[in-house]
XYZ file of C-alpha atoms in Angstrom:
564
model
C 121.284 120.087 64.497
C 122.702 117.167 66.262
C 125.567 118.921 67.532
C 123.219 121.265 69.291
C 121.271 119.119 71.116
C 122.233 118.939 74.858
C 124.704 115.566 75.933
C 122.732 114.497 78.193
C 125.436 111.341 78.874
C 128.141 111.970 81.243
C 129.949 109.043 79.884
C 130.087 111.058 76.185
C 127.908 109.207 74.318
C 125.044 111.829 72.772
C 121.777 111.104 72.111
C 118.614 112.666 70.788
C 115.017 111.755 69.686
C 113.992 111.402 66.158
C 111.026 111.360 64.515
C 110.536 108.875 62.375
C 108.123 110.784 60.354
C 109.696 113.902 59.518
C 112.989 113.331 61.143
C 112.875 116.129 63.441
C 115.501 115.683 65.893
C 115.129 117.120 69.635
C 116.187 116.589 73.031
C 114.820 113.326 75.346
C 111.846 114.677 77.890
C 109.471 111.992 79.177
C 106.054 113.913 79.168
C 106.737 115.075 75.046
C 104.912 112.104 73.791
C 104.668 113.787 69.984
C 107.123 115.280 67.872
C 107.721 119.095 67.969
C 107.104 119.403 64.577
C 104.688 117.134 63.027
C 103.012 115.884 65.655
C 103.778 112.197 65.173
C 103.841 109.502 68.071
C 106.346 107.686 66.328
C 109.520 108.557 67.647
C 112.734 106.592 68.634
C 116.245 107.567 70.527
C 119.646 107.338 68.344
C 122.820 107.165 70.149
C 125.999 109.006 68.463
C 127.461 105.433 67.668
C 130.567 106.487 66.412
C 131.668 107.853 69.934
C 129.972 104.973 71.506
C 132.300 102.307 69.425
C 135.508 103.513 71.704
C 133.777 103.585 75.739
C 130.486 100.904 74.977
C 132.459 97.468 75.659
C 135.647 98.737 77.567
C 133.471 99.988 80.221
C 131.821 96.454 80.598
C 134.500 95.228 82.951
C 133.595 97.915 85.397
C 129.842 97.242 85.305
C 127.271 94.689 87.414
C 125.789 92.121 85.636
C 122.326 92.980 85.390
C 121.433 95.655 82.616
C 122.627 98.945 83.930
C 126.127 97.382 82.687
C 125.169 98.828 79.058
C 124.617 102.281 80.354
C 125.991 104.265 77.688
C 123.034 103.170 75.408
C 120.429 103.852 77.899
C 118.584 107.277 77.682
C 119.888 108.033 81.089
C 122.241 110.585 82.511
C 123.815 109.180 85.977
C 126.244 106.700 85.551
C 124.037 104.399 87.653
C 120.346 105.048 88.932
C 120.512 104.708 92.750
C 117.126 103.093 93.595
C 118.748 99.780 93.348
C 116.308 97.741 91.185
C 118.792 95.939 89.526
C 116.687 94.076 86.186
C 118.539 92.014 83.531
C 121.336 89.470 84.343
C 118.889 86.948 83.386
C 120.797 83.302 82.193
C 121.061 81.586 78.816
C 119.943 78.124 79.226
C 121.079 75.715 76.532
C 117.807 73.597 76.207
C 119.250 69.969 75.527
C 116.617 67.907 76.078
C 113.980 69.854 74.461
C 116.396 70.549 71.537
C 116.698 66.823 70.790
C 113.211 65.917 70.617
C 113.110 68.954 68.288
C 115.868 68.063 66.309
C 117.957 71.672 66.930
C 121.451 71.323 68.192
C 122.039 74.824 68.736
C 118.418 75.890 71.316
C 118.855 78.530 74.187
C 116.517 80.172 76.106
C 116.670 83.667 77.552
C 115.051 83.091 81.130
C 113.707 86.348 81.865
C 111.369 84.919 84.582
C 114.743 85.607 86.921
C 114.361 89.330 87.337
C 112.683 90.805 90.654
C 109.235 90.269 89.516
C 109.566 87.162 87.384
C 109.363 88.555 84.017
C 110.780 90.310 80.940
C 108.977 93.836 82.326
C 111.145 94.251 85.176
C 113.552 95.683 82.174
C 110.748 98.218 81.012
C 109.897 99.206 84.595
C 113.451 99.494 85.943
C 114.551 102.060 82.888
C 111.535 104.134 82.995
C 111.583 104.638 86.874
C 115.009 105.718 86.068
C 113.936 107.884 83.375
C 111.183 109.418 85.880
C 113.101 109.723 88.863
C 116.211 111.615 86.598
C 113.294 114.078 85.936
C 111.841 114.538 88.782
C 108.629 112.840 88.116
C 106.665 111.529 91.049
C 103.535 109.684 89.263
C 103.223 107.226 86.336
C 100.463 105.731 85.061
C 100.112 102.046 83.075
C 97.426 99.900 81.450
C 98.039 96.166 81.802
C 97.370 92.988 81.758
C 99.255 92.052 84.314
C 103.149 91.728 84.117
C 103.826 95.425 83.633
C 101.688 96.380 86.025
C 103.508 94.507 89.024
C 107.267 94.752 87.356
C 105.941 99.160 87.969
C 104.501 98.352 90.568
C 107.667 97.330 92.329
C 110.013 99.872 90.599
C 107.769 102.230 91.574
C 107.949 101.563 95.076
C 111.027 101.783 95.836
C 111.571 104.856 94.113
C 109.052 106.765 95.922
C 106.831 107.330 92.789
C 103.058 107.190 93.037
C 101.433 104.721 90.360
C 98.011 104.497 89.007
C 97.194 100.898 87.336
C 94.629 100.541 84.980
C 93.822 96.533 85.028
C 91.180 94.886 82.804
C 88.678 92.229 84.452
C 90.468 89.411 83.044
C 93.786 89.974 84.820
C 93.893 87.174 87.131
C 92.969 87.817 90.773
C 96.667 86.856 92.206
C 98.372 89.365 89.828
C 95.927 92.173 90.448
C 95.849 92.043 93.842
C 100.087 91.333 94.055
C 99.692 94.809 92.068
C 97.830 96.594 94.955
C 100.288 95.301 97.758
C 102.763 97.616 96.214
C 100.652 100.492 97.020
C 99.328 100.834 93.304
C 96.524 103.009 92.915
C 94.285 99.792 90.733
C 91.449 100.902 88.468
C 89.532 97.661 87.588
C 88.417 97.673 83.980
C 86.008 95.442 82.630
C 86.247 95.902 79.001
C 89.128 94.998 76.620
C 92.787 95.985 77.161
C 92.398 98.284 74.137
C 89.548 100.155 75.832
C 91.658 100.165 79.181
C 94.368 101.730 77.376
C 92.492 104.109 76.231
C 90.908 104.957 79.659
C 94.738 104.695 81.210
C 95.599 107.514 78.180
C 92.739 110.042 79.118
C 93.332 109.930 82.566
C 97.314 110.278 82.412
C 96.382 113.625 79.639
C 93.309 115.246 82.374
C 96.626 115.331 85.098
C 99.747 115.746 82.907
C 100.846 112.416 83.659
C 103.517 110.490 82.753
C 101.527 107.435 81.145
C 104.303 104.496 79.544
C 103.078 103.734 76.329
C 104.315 100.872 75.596
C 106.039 100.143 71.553
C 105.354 103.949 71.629
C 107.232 104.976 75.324
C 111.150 105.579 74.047
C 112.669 104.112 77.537
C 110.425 101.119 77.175
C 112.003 100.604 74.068
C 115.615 101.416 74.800
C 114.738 98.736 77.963
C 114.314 95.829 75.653
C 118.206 95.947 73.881
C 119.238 95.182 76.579
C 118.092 91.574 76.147
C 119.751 91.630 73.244
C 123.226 93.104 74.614
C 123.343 90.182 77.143
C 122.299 87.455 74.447
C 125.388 88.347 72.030
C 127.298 88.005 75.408
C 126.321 84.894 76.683
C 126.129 83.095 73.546
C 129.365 80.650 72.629
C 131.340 82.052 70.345
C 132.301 80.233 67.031
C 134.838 81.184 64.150
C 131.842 81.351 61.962
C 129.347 82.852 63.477
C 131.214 85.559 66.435
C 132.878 88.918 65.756
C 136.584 89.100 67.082
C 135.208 90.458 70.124
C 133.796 87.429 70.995
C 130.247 88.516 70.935
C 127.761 86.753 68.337
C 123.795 87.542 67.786
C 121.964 84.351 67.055
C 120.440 83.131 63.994
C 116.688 82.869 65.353
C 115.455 85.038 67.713
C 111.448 84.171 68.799
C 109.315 85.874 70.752
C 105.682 85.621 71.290
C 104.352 89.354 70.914
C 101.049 91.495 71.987
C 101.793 94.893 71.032
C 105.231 93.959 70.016
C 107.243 96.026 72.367
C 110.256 93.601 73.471
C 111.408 92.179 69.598
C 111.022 96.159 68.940
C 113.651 96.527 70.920
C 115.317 93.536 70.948
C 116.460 94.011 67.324
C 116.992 97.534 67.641
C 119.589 96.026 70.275
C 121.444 93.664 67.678
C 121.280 96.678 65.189
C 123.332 98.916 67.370
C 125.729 96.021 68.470
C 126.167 95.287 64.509
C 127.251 98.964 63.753
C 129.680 98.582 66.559
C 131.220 95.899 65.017
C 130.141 93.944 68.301
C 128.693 91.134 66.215
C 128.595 90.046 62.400
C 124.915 90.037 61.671
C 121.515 90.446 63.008
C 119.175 87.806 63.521
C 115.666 86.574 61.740
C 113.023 87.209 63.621
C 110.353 84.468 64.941
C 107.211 85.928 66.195
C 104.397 84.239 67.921
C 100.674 85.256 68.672
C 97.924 83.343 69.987
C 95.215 82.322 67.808
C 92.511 83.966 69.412
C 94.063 87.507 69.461
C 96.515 87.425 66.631
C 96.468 90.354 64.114
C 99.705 91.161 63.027
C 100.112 87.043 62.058
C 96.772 86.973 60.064
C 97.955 90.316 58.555
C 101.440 88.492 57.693
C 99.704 85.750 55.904
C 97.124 87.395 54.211
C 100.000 90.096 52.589
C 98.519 93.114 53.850
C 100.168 96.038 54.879
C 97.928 96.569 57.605
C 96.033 94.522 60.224
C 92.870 94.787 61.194
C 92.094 94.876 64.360
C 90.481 92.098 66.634
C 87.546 93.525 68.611
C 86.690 90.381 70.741
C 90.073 88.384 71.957
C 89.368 84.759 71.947
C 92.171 83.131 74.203
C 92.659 82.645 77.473
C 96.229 83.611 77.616
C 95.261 87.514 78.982
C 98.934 88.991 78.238
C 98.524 88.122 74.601
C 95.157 90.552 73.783
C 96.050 93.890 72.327
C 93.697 93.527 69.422
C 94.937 96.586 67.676
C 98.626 96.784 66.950
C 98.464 99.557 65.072
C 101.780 101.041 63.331
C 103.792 98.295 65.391
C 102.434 95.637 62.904
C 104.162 97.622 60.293
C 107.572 97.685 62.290
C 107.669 93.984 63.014
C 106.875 93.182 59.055
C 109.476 95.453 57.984
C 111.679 93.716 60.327
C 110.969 90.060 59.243
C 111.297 90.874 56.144
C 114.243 92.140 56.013
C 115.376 89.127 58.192
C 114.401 86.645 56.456
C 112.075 86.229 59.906
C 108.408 84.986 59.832
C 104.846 85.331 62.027
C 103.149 82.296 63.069
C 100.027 82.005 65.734
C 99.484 78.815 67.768
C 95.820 77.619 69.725
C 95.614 77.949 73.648
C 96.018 74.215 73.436
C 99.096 74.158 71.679
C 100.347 76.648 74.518
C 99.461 75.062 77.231
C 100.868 71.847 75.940
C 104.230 73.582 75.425
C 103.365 74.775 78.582
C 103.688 71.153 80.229
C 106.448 70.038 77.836
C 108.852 72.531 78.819
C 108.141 71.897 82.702
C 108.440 68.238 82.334
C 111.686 68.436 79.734
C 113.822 71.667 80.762
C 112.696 72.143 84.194
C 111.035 75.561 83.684
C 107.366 76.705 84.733
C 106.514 79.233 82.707
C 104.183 81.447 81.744
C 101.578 81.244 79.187
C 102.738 83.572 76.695
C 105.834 82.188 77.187
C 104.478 78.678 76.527
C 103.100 80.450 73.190
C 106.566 80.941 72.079
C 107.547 77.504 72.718
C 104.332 76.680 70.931
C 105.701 78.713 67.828
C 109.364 77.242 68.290
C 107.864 73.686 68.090
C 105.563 74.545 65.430
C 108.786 76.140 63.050
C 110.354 73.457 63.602
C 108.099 70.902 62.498
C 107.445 72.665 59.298
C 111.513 72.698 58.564
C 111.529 76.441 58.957
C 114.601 75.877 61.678
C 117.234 74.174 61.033
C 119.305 71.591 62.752
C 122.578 73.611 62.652
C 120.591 77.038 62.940
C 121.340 78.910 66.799
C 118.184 79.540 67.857
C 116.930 81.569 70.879
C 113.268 81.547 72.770
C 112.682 84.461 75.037
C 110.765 82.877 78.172
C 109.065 85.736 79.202
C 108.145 84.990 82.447
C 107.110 82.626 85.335
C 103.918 81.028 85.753
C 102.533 82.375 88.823
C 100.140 80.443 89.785
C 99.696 76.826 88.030
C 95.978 77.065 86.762
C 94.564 73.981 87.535
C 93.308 73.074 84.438
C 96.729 72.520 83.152
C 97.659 69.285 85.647
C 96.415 66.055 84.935
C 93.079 64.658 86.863
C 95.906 62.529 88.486
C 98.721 64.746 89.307
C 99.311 64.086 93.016
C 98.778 60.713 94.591
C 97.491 61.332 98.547
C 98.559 59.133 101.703
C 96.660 59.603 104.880
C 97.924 57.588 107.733
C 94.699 57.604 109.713
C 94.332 54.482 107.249
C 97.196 52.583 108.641
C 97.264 50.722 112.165
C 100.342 52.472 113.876
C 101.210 49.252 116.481
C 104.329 49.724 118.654
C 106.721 49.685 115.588
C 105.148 53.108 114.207
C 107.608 52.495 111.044
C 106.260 49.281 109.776
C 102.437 51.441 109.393
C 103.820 53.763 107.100
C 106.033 51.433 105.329
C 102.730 50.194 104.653
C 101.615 53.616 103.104
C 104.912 54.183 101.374
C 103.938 51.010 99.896
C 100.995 51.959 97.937
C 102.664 54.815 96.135
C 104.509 51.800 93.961
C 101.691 49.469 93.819
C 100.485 50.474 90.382
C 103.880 50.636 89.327
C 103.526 47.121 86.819
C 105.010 48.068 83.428
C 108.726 47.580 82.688
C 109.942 49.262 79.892
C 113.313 48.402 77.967
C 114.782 51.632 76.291
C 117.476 50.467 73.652
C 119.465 53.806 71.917
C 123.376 54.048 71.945
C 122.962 57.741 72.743
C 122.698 58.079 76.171
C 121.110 61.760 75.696
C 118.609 59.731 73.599
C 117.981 57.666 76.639
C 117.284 59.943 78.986
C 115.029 62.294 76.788
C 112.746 59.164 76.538
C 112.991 58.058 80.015
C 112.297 61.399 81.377
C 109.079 61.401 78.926
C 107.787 58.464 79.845
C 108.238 58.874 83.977
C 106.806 62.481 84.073
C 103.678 61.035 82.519
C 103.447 57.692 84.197
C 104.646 54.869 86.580
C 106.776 52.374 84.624
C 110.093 50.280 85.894
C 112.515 51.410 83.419
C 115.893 49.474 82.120
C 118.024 50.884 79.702
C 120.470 48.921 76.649
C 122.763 50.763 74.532
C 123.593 47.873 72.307
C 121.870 44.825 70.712
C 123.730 42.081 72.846
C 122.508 43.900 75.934
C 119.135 44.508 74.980
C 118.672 41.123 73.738
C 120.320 39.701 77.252
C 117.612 42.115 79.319
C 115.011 40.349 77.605
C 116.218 36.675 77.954
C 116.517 37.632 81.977
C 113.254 39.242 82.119
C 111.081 39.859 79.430
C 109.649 43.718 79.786
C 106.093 44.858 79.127
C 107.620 46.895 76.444
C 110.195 47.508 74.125
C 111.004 50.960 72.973
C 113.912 50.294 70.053
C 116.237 52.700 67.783
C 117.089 51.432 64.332
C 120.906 52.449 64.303
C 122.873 50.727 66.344
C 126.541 49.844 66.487
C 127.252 46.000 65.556
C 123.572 44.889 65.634
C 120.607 47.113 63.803
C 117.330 47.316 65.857
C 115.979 45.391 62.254
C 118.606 42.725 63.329
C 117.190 42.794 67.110
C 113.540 42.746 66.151
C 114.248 39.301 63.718
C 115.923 37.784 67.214
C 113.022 38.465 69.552
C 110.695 36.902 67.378
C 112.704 33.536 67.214
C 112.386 33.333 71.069
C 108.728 31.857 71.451
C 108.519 34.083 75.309
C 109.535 37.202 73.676
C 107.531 36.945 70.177
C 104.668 38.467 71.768
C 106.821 41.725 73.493
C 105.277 44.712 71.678
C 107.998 46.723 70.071
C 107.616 50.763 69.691
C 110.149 52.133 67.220
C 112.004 55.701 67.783
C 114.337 56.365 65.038
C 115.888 59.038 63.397
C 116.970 57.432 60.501
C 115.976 57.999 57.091
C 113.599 54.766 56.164
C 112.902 53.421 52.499
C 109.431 53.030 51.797
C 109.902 49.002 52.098
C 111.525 49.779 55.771
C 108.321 51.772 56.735
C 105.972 49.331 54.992
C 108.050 46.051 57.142
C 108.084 47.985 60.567
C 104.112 48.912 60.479
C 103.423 45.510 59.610
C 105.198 44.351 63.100
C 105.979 47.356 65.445
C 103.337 48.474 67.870
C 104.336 52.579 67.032
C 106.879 54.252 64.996
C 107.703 57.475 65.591
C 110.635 59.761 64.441
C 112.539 61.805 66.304
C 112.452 65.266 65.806
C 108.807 64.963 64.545
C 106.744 64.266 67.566
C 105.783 65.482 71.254
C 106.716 63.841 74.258
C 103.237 63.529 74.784
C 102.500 61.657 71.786
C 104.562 58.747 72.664
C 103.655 58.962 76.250
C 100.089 58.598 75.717
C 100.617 56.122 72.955
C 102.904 53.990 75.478
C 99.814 54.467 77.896
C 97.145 53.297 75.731
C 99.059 50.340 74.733
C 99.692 49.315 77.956
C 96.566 50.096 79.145
């Protein structure tokens, strides 16, 4: 059978549909949303590997860097689509900071919020305008809750394709109406996303429609590899853990999921590169839901082979809320399962606090559901489910666009208006006057004393983002000790190991100076402590906290209150 179905490649690489029912095989056309035979909605797109394994990576150096560069497994006949939306390419960050109040030496994150619309869906949309546009479709329909919906709505666009958007209520205003500048045909829902979906479905079957499906639409599928093509790139190579080729998949790979689409595809992706001998194994999959809308996670823990499906979504993170996952729950367990993988589901507040943690640390605003991953990372790795030496990656799904402003602090902008200041005939000295009061309240000095200048700057960069402290830095005893015989700081935040002089050694010295007895002393240690050790320290520290077991938060708002 395979040999007579149509190449649709022109680069030699076959490929078909199968059912993954019956196993019916049968050409790729976008409006046959069942299989021929059975009927089943199940269906995914193999790739004659074996022919693939001698034109896949030696036609890489002729290809841009965005995802069109892995052509030859994309359902797609031209040897480029011309409508120039140009998706993947995104960077792997290596998140140091974060990382190292984590404890994980090896953390990356995929920033997908670098594509044309700011998100992983840009990927989705860009391969099935492609798909349309090679078969001479001129509408689409989608249901979203947001991100699709403008990463089509672009696509879309420039490809001369009419789209009809079915939106629920809850989409925020500045995505739903970004969605209509496009020239999207938007059909406001207020119900859940499940019940938009469904009106999105009729609708698309009354006019013949092309309607993308999500976990169930085969392009949408074949989009997501693609992230995982680039990761097994971009990743270092190692002797131990890369192929000869140079590529390597990671050892984690976490994603927080609503219908599951993108770790669908995602491993699909490292499966294909593994049977091309691309890379040496496939990673364990991480996935993340939100508490209020989480499924597949309560199905995971509770052993059941289905999940039942949430009627009423309770979170606020809207891109997180398909309530019925359906067979894709049964995918995704398969797959962490045979991974070694694992579901976990974090609050709103656990998200949002990611949310601000990954801002503050790693410079990234991102968006909620993205924050829910992070959520999940943090949460893995504070129950010793990652480990130190483990590569980890963290899809960041997309940018947060806008900042709600519920997630700044009461006092996140300080305000100057001159009209308060006397402006005399040296206009400089009045607002030297204003400059002047944004360092007023700025009375705390705080003496950081680590040998690990990474260390160092991790808590620093904590401790400014949250507040207004003058900030000196020791990386030995000697020094630290001299600081505080020069000027005694508000606060001492102190590692135990130390070269020459322990922080035990250091604590002992400062409390045989009678002006420096009374200088509280926060401890931030990784090492190992007896039970004696912990017993001594809470008996004279003012905090103890160990790194790689608590938020930057935590210490910043203990730092706060004891300064307070």
């Amino acid at each position: 059978m395979r040999d007579e179905i149509e190449n649709h490649h022109t680069k030699g690489v076959k490929f078909w549909v199968a059912c993954e029912d019956c196993h019916t095989q049968s050409t790729f056309k976008p409006l046959e949303t069942k299989c021929p035979s059975c009927e089943s909605d199940w269906r995914s797109i193999r790739y004659d590997l074996e022919s693939a394994k001698s034109v896949f990576s030696s036609n890489l150096a002729h290809r841009p860097n965005n995802l069109w560069r892995y052509l030859d497994l994309l359902p797609l006949q031209s040897v480029e689509p011309t409508f120039g939306f140009h998706a993947g390419g995104t960077p792997l960050l290596r998140a140091e900071q974060l990382g190292l109040l984590l404890g994980l030496d090896h953390l990356y994150i995929k920033d997908e919020r670098q594509g044309p619309t700011n998100s992983f869906k840009d990927r989705q949309a860009a391969v099935s305008t492609a798909v349309l546009l090679e078969h001479e479709l001129n509408q689409a329909v989608i249901c979203s809750t947001g991100n699709v919906a403008i990463a089509f709505s672009a696509t879309c666009a420039r490809a001369g394709i009419q789209l009809w958007g079915f939106l629920t209520s809850l989409v925020p205003p500045e995505k739903m109406h970004e969605v209509a500048i496009y020239g999207t045909k938007v059909i406001k829902v207020t119900g859940t996303y499940d019940e938009a979906k469904k009106l999105a479905h009729d609708f698309a079957d009354q006019r013949h429609l092309y309607l993308d499906r999500g976990i169930r639409s085969l392009a949408a599928v074949e989009s997501m590899k693609t992230i995982a093509f680039e990761i097994a790139e971009q990743l270092p190579a190692t002797r131990s853990g890369s192929s000869p080729t140079g590529w390597r998949s990671p050892d984690w790979y976490i994603q927080a999921v609503s219908g599951g689409l993108g770790p669908i595809g995602v491993m699909k992706g490292f499966q294909e590169l593994q049977y091309l001998n691309l890379t040496a194994g496939v990673p364990s999959l991480g996935i993340i839901q939100a508490e209020g809308c989480a499924p597949m996670v309560s199905a995971w823990k509770a052993g059941k082979a289905q999940a039942e499906p949430v009627l009423h979504p309770q979170t606020h993170i809207t891109t997180l809320t398909t309530g019925d996952p359906g067979r894709a729950y049964t995918l995704l367990q398969q797959q962490i399962r045979d991974t070694g993988g694992v579901m976990e589901s974090v609050s709103d507040e656990e998200a949002f606090r990611a949310l601000r943690l990954i801002a503050k640390l790693e410079g990234l605003s991102v968006e909620p559901a993205a924050a829910a991953a992070f959520a999940g990372l943090i949460k893995l790795a504070r129950e010793g489910i990652l480990k130190r030496d483990e590569l980890i990656v963290v899809n960041c799904s997309g940018h947060a666009m806008p900042v709600k402003p519920q997630l700044l602090a009461p006092d996140w902008a300080q305000e100057i208006d001159t009209r308060r200041f006397s402006l005399p005939a040296q206009p400089q000295e009045g607002l030297l006057s204003a400059l002047e009061t944004l360092t007023s309240n700025i009375a705390n000095d705080i003496l950081i004393v680590d040998d690990q200048s990474d260390a160092r700057r991790l808590i620093r960069r904590i401790l400014e983002s949250q507040g207004s402290y003058t900030i000196r830095e020791a990386a030995d005893g000697p020094t630290a000790l001299e600081a505080c015989e020069s000027s005694p700081p508000d606060l001492v935040i102190l590692d135990l190991m130390l070269p020459g002089m322990d922080g035990f050694e250091i604590m002992e010295k400062l409390k045989a100076k009678s002006d420096q007895t009374d200088i509280p002393v926060i401890v931030v240690t990784a090492k190992e402590l007896t039970t004696d050790e912990t017993n001594k320290l809470k008996a004279t520290v003012r905090g103890l906290f160990v790194k790689g077991d608590f938020l930057g938060d935590d210490l910043a708002n203990h730092v706060d209150k004891l300064l307070d």
